[in-house]
Amino acid sequence: MKKLLIGALAGAMTMAAFGGAWAQESVTLQLKWVTQGQFAGYYVAQAKGFYEEEGLTVEIKPGGPDIAPEQVIAGGGADVITTWMAAGLAARERGVPLVNIAQPFKQSGLLLTCLKEAGVETTADFPGKTLGVWFFGNEYPFYAWMAKLGLSTEGGAEGVEVLKQAFNVDPLIQKQAACISTMTYNEYGQVLKAGITPEELTVFNYRDEGVGMLEDGLYVLEEKLADPAFVEKMTKFVRASMKGWEYARANPEEAAQIVVDNDSTGAMTVEDQLYQVTEINKLTEGSTGVLDEADYQQTVDTLLSAVSPDNPAITKAPEGAFSHVVTDGL
């Protein structure tokens, strides 16, 4: 009888152990772009076991030129996505009820990078020039800026010609455009790597021009936040992710290697990723993951100040577009 009891207890303990393993909660994260240092915090959190410590199994899905995170989550392909706030607000107004639950990026990295030899030294030189612009939700800051400057985006001597730029720096290198869109942590480095020196460039930072907008926030579908279990799961996810970002800031070389290890394409070297991680760390510095409402309002005000056919992001002040319910639990 005693042996039977011991056996039963052992079996129960074994089942409990398996039950603990089964209790791991799954999270699917859809990234805005391909595997690169821009998302180092998430890959680091996964590699260092920070998600596992929170009882989470996280699938990180890379993005790409044909992947819109807003559509992926609307179709049930992700629990949470990274995207820029302008794109998130635009999607919300168009019927995808996205809510910002955390903001790992405190600063913005969007630049307009111009060749001085093309005649661009200040914004007064823009009229008559061709400017490269990314679309798929990345165009909203540009159109807000042009509206602020009072410049038409239909071309002509008094306006600017918009070149729908692919996600590369070719238009500047090949002199198809006077200026192109770049990120501090990616394409700007590619321009320098192509042999163009900083002295040959005029660089405009959107934030310095008063049209900076929040980038790379974490968004979920609004109805999901009505479920306390989902909120708790997202709190665990954000907490572990911010731990990953903190680790990346303290250990950029290791973080870069982790990103490379997760990139099946082999498109970027450790050196490339280290450049990205180093620059990205400047954008996440000072963030606890909690959205600063003043930063949110600046993004909204900038978008609303330029409502026109050229700037289709939002047409009215959004309601319920962010929530602290997740970060309140950090």
Short mmCIF file of C-alpha atoms in Angstrom, two decimals:
data_model
loop_
_atom_site.label_atom_id
_atom_site.label_comp_id
_atom_site.label_asym_id
_atom_site.label_seq_id
_atom_site.Cartn_x
_atom_site.Cartn_y
_atom_site.Cartn_z
CA MET A 1 0.00 0.00 0.00
CA LYS A 2 2.86 2.31 0.93
CA LYS A 3 4.58 1.60 -2.40
CA LEU A 4 1.36 2.33 -4.23
CA LEU A 5 1.01 5.65 -2.40
CA ILE A 6 4.60 6.63 -3.18
CA GLY A 7 4.05 5.68 -6.80
CA ALA A 8 0.88 7.73 -6.98
CA LEU A 9 2.64 10.74 -5.46
CA ALA A 10 5.54 10.40 -7.90
CA GLY A 11 3.09 10.23 -10.78
CA ALA A 12 1.30 13.30 -9.53
CA MET A 13 4.57 15.21 -9.24
CA THR A 14 5.51 14.16 -12.77
CA MET A 15 2.17 15.34 -14.10
CA ALA A 16 2.57 18.63 -12.20
CA ALA A 17 5.97 19.13 -13.76
CA PHE A 18 4.57 18.51 -17.22
CA GLY A 19 1.63 20.74 -16.34
CA GLY A 20 4.08 23.55 -15.56
CA ALA A 21 5.62 23.14 -18.96
CA TRP A 22 2.22 23.10 -20.59
CA ALA A 23 1.33 26.26 -18.67
CA GLN A 24 3.74 28.33 -20.78
CA GLU A 25 1.68 31.02 -22.50
CA SER A 26 2.31 31.73 -26.15
CA VAL A 27 2.73 35.17 -27.69
CA THR A 28 3.16 35.96 -31.38
CA LEU A 29 4.94 39.23 -32.14
CA GLN A 30 4.82 40.64 -35.66
CA LEU A 31 7.67 43.02 -36.43
CA LYS A 32 7.40 46.07 -38.66
CA TRP A 33 10.45 45.11 -40.71
CA VAL A 34 13.06 42.42 -41.31
CA THR A 35 15.29 40.92 -38.62
CA GLN A 36 17.74 43.66 -37.66
CA GLY A 37 19.06 45.69 -34.74
CA GLN A 38 15.87 47.76 -34.78
CA PHE A 39 14.27 44.87 -32.87
CA ALA A 40 17.26 43.79 -30.80
CA GLY A 41 15.41 44.00 -27.47
CA TYR A 42 12.94 41.30 -28.46
CA TYR A 43 15.55 38.91 -29.81
CA VAL A 44 17.71 39.49 -26.74
CA ALA A 45 14.77 38.84 -24.41
CA GLN A 46 14.17 35.57 -26.20
CA ALA A 47 17.82 34.49 -26.32
CA LYS A 48 18.56 35.36 -22.69
CA GLY A 49 15.48 33.58 -21.38
CA PHE A 50 13.66 36.69 -20.17
CA TYR A 51 10.40 35.59 -21.81
CA GLU A 52 10.79 32.09 -20.44
CA GLU A 53 11.26 33.51 -16.94
CA GLU A 54 7.86 35.15 -17.32
CA GLY A 55 6.28 31.87 -18.40
CA LEU A 56 6.04 32.90 -22.05
CA THR A 57 6.88 31.21 -25.32
CA VAL A 58 7.31 34.00 -27.87
CA GLU A 59 7.32 33.64 -31.64
CA ILE A 60 8.94 36.62 -33.35
CA LYS A 61 7.78 37.01 -36.94
CA PRO A 62 9.97 39.20 -39.17
CA GLY A 63 8.32 41.78 -41.39
CA GLY A 64 9.23 42.88 -44.88
CA PRO A 65 8.16 45.06 -47.81
CA ASP A 66 5.06 42.96 -48.43
CA ILE A 67 4.00 42.62 -44.79
CA ALA A 68 1.77 45.18 -43.07
CA PRO A 69 1.69 44.45 -39.31
CA GLU A 70 -1.68 46.18 -39.00
CA GLN A 71 -3.20 43.73 -41.49
CA VAL A 72 -1.48 40.74 -39.87
CA ILE A 73 -2.95 41.43 -36.43
CA ALA A 74 -6.36 42.28 -37.90
CA GLY A 75 -6.34 38.86 -39.57
CA GLY A 76 -5.46 37.05 -36.35
CA GLY A 77 -1.84 36.38 -37.30
CA ALA A 78 -0.31 38.06 -34.25
CA ASP A 79 -1.11 38.99 -30.65
CA VAL A 80 0.98 42.15 -30.68
CA ILE A 81 2.81 44.17 -33.34
CA THR A 82 5.43 46.86 -33.61
CA THR A 83 4.55 49.86 -35.75
CA TRP A 84 4.90 53.62 -35.91
CA MET A 85 2.21 55.63 -34.14
CA ALA A 86 1.14 57.51 -37.28
CA ALA A 87 0.48 54.20 -39.03
CA GLY A 88 -1.25 52.81 -35.95
CA LEU A 89 -3.54 55.83 -35.67
CA ALA A 90 -4.29 55.74 -39.39
CA ALA A 91 -5.22 52.06 -39.17
CA ARG A 92 -7.45 52.76 -36.18
CA GLU A 93 -9.36 55.48 -38.01
CA ARG A 94 -9.81 53.09 -40.93
CA GLY A 95 -11.37 50.36 -38.83
CA VAL A 96 -8.52 48.32 -37.30
CA PRO A 97 -8.94 49.09 -33.57
CA LEU A 98 -5.28 49.22 -32.60
CA VAL A 99 -4.24 50.41 -29.14
CA ASN A 100 -0.74 51.39 -28.06
CA ILE A 101 0.06 49.41 -24.90
CA ALA A 102 3.75 50.31 -24.54
CA GLN A 103 6.38 52.59 -26.09
CA PRO A 104 9.93 51.18 -25.98
CA PHE A 105 11.20 53.91 -28.35
CA LYS A 106 11.46 57.30 -26.64
CA GLN A 107 13.08 59.12 -29.57
CA SER A 108 12.52 58.99 -33.33
CA GLY A 109 15.16 58.10 -35.90
CA LEU A 110 13.62 59.30 -39.16
CA LEU A 111 15.80 61.59 -41.27
CA LEU A 112 15.67 63.26 -44.66
CA THR A 113 19.20 62.98 -46.04
CA CYS A 114 20.19 65.28 -48.91
CA LEU A 115 23.17 65.84 -51.17
CA LYS A 116 24.60 69.31 -50.84
CA GLU A 117 25.67 69.18 -54.48
CA ALA A 118 21.97 68.88 -55.37
CA GLY A 119 21.52 72.37 -53.94
CA VAL A 120 19.94 71.55 -50.59
CA GLU A 121 21.28 73.37 -47.55
CA THR A 122 18.03 74.39 -45.82
CA THR A 123 14.30 73.69 -46.16
CA ALA A 124 14.09 76.83 -48.32
CA ASP A 125 15.90 74.83 -51.01
CA PHE A 126 13.21 72.13 -51.24
CA PRO A 127 11.01 73.74 -53.95
CA GLY A 128 11.69 72.22 -57.34
CA LYS A 129 13.51 69.24 -55.84
CA THR A 130 12.70 65.52 -55.93
CA LEU A 131 12.45 63.98 -52.47
CA GLY A 132 12.42 60.25 -51.78
CA VAL A 133 9.66 59.09 -49.45
CA TRP A 134 8.82 55.69 -48.00
CA PHE A 135 5.16 54.73 -48.08
CA PHE A 136 3.17 51.91 -46.40
CA GLY A 137 2.47 54.16 -43.39
CA ASN A 138 5.88 55.80 -43.28
CA GLU A 139 4.85 58.75 -45.43
CA TYR A 140 2.69 60.53 -42.83
CA PRO A 141 5.50 62.46 -41.09
CA PHE A 142 6.75 63.67 -44.47
CA TYR A 143 3.37 65.00 -45.58
CA ALA A 144 2.85 66.67 -42.21
CA TRP A 145 6.22 68.40 -42.63
CA MET A 146 5.50 69.58 -46.16
CA ALA A 147 2.14 70.96 -45.04
CA LYS A 148 3.89 72.81 -42.20
CA LEU A 149 6.30 74.31 -44.74
CA GLY A 150 3.42 75.20 -47.07
CA LEU A 151 4.86 73.14 -49.92
CA SER A 152 2.79 71.32 -52.51
CA THR A 153 3.74 67.68 -53.08
CA GLU A 154 2.49 67.77 -56.67
CA GLY A 155 5.78 68.95 -58.13
CA GLY A 156 6.48 72.14 -59.99
CA ALA A 157 8.88 74.98 -59.29
CA GLU A 158 7.09 75.96 -56.07
CA GLY A 159 6.50 72.45 -54.77
CA VAL A 160 8.34 69.18 -54.38
CA GLU A 161 8.26 66.06 -56.50
CA VAL A 162 7.66 62.93 -54.41
CA LEU A 163 9.59 59.83 -55.40
CA LYS A 164 8.08 56.67 -53.95
CA GLN A 165 11.31 55.34 -52.55
CA ALA A 166 12.09 51.66 -52.17
CA PHE A 167 13.68 50.66 -48.89
CA ASN A 168 17.21 51.39 -50.07
CA VAL A 169 19.46 54.39 -50.73
CA ASP A 170 19.83 53.96 -54.49
CA PRO A 171 17.97 57.17 -55.47
CA LEU A 172 20.56 59.28 -53.64
CA ILE A 173 23.57 57.30 -54.81
CA GLN A 174 22.31 57.38 -58.40
CA LYS A 175 21.25 61.03 -58.03
CA GLN A 176 17.64 60.36 -58.93
CA ALA A 177 16.57 62.45 -55.94
CA ALA A 178 18.08 65.37 -54.07
CA CYS A 179 17.00 63.88 -50.75
CA ILE A 180 15.89 60.49 -49.51
CA SER A 181 14.34 59.01 -46.40
CA THR A 182 16.79 57.34 -44.04
CA MET A 183 16.82 56.05 -40.48
CA THR A 184 19.62 57.02 -38.12
CA TYR A 185 20.26 53.34 -37.43
CA ASN A 186 20.10 51.95 -40.96
CA GLU A 187 20.04 53.77 -44.29
CA TYR A 188 22.08 56.76 -43.10
CA GLY A 189 24.89 54.32 -42.36
CA GLN A 190 24.42 52.80 -45.82
CA VAL A 191 24.91 56.23 -47.39
CA LEU A 192 28.18 56.67 -45.51
CA LYS A 193 29.23 53.14 -46.41
CA ALA A 194 28.70 54.02 -50.08
CA GLY A 195 31.51 56.55 -49.77
CA ILE A 196 29.56 59.77 -49.25
CA THR A 197 30.96 61.75 -46.33
CA PRO A 198 28.88 63.58 -43.69
CA GLU A 199 30.36 66.85 -45.00
CA GLU A 200 28.73 66.18 -48.37
CA LEU A 201 25.30 65.80 -46.80
CA THR A 202 22.58 67.98 -45.36
CA VAL A 203 20.58 66.01 -42.83
CA PHE A 204 17.18 66.98 -41.45
CA ASN A 205 15.89 65.22 -38.36
CA TYR A 206 12.10 65.16 -38.29
CA ARG A 207 12.10 65.64 -34.53
CA ASP A 208 14.24 68.77 -34.80
CA GLU A 209 11.90 70.08 -37.51
CA GLY A 210 8.97 69.85 -35.09
CA VAL A 211 7.28 66.96 -36.88
CA GLY A 212 8.81 64.04 -35.04
CA MET A 213 6.40 61.21 -34.31
CA LEU A 214 6.60 58.19 -32.06
CA GLU A 215 8.05 55.11 -33.73
CA ASP A 216 8.13 51.40 -32.92
CA GLY A 217 5.46 51.14 -30.25
CA LEU A 218 3.68 47.93 -29.24
CA TYR A 219 0.04 47.61 -30.36
CA VAL A 220 -2.78 45.14 -29.76
CA LEU A 221 -6.43 44.95 -30.77
CA GLU A 222 -8.66 46.92 -28.43
CA GLU A 223 -11.12 44.12 -27.67
CA LYS A 224 -8.30 41.95 -26.33
CA LEU A 225 -7.74 44.37 -23.46
CA ALA A 226 -11.13 43.45 -22.02
CA ASP A 227 -9.62 40.08 -21.05
CA PRO A 228 -7.66 40.33 -17.76
CA ALA A 229 -5.67 37.21 -18.66
CA PHE A 230 -4.53 38.80 -21.92
CA VAL A 231 -3.58 42.01 -20.12
CA GLU A 232 -1.51 40.03 -17.63
CA LYS A 233 0.18 38.14 -20.46
CA MET A 234 1.03 41.38 -22.24
CA THR A 235 2.39 42.85 -19.00
CA LYS A 236 4.74 39.88 -18.73
CA PHE A 237 5.69 40.32 -22.39
CA VAL A 238 6.42 44.04 -22.06
CA ARG A 239 8.35 43.56 -18.83
CA ALA A 240 10.59 40.91 -20.40
CA SER A 241 10.97 42.96 -23.60
CA MET A 242 12.10 46.05 -21.71
CA LYS A 243 14.59 43.87 -19.86
CA GLY A 244 15.84 42.80 -23.28
CA TRP A 245 16.25 46.42 -24.37
CA GLU A 246 18.11 47.25 -21.17
CA TYR A 247 20.45 44.31 -21.76
CA ALA A 248 21.03 45.41 -25.36
CA ARG A 249 22.06 48.88 -24.19
CA ALA A 250 24.53 47.38 -21.71
CA ASN A 251 25.82 44.72 -24.12
CA PRO A 252 25.59 46.01 -27.71
CA GLU A 253 28.14 43.57 -29.16
CA GLU A 254 26.33 40.55 -27.73
CA ALA A 255 22.98 41.97 -28.81
CA ALA A 256 24.26 42.41 -32.37
CA GLN A 257 25.44 38.81 -32.47
CA ILE A 258 22.07 37.61 -31.19
CA VAL A 259 20.32 39.50 -33.99
CA VAL A 260 22.66 37.97 -36.58
CA ASP A 261 22.01 34.51 -35.14
CA ASN A 262 18.28 35.05 -35.71
CA ASP A 263 18.61 36.37 -39.26
CA SER A 264 18.22 33.44 -41.63
CA THR A 265 18.86 35.65 -44.66
CA GLY A 266 22.43 36.51 -43.72
CA ALA A 267 21.86 39.89 -45.34
CA MET A 268 23.70 41.88 -42.70
CA THR A 269 27.02 41.36 -40.95
CA VAL A 270 27.72 41.60 -37.23
CA GLU A 271 29.35 44.96 -37.97
CA ASP A 272 26.16 46.17 -39.68
CA GLN A 273 24.00 44.99 -36.81
CA LEU A 274 26.31 46.53 -34.21
CA TYR A 275 25.93 49.89 -35.97
CA GLN A 276 22.17 49.48 -35.80
CA VAL A 277 22.08 48.37 -32.18
CA THR A 278 24.34 51.24 -31.12
CA GLU A 279 22.09 53.80 -32.83
CA ILE A 280 18.86 52.12 -31.69
CA ASN A 281 20.08 52.23 -28.10
CA LYS A 282 20.01 56.03 -28.35
CA LEU A 283 16.30 55.85 -29.22
CA THR A 284 15.29 53.51 -26.38
CA GLU A 285 17.42 55.28 -23.76
CA GLY A 286 15.22 56.68 -21.00
CA SER A 287 12.16 54.61 -21.86
CA THR A 288 10.53 52.43 -19.22
CA GLY A 289 8.03 51.15 -21.75
CA VAL A 290 5.34 53.51 -20.47
CA LEU A 291 3.89 55.78 -23.14
CA ASP A 292 4.48 59.46 -22.37
CA GLU A 293 1.13 61.13 -23.03
CA ALA A 294 2.82 64.39 -24.03
CA ASP A 295 4.75 62.53 -26.74
CA TYR A 296 1.50 60.90 -27.87
CA GLN A 297 -0.22 64.26 -28.05
CA GLN A 298 2.63 65.76 -30.07
CA THR A 299 2.22 63.02 -32.65
CA VAL A 300 -1.54 63.56 -32.82
CA ASP A 301 -1.24 67.35 -32.99
CA THR A 302 1.34 67.13 -35.78
CA LEU A 303 -0.89 64.85 -37.83
CA LEU A 304 -3.99 66.98 -37.26
CA SER A 305 -2.14 70.19 -38.13
CA ALA A 306 -1.68 68.88 -41.64
CA VAL A 307 -5.01 67.28 -42.47
CA SER A 308 -5.35 67.55 -46.23
CA PRO A 309 -5.58 65.29 -49.30
CA ASP A 310 -1.78 65.06 -49.07
CA ASN A 311 -1.88 63.80 -45.50
CA PRO A 312 -4.42 61.01 -45.13
CA ALA A 313 -3.27 59.70 -41.74
CA ILE A 314 -6.11 60.92 -39.49
CA THR A 315 -8.88 63.47 -39.89
CA LYS A 316 -10.02 63.79 -36.27
CA ALA A 317 -8.59 63.37 -32.78
CA PRO A 318 -8.53 59.66 -31.94
CA GLU A 319 -10.20 58.27 -28.86
CA GLY A 320 -8.96 55.25 -26.92
CA ALA A 321 -5.84 54.90 -29.06
CA PHE A 322 -3.58 54.14 -26.12
CA SER A 323 -3.88 52.44 -22.76
CA HIS A 324 -1.70 52.18 -19.66
CA VAL A 325 -3.49 49.07 -18.42
CA VAL A 326 -0.56 46.85 -19.43
CA THR A 327 2.30 49.07 -18.23
CA ASP A 328 0.50 49.83 -14.97
CA GLY A 329 1.41 46.29 -13.98
CA LEU A 330 5.13 46.59 -14.70
#
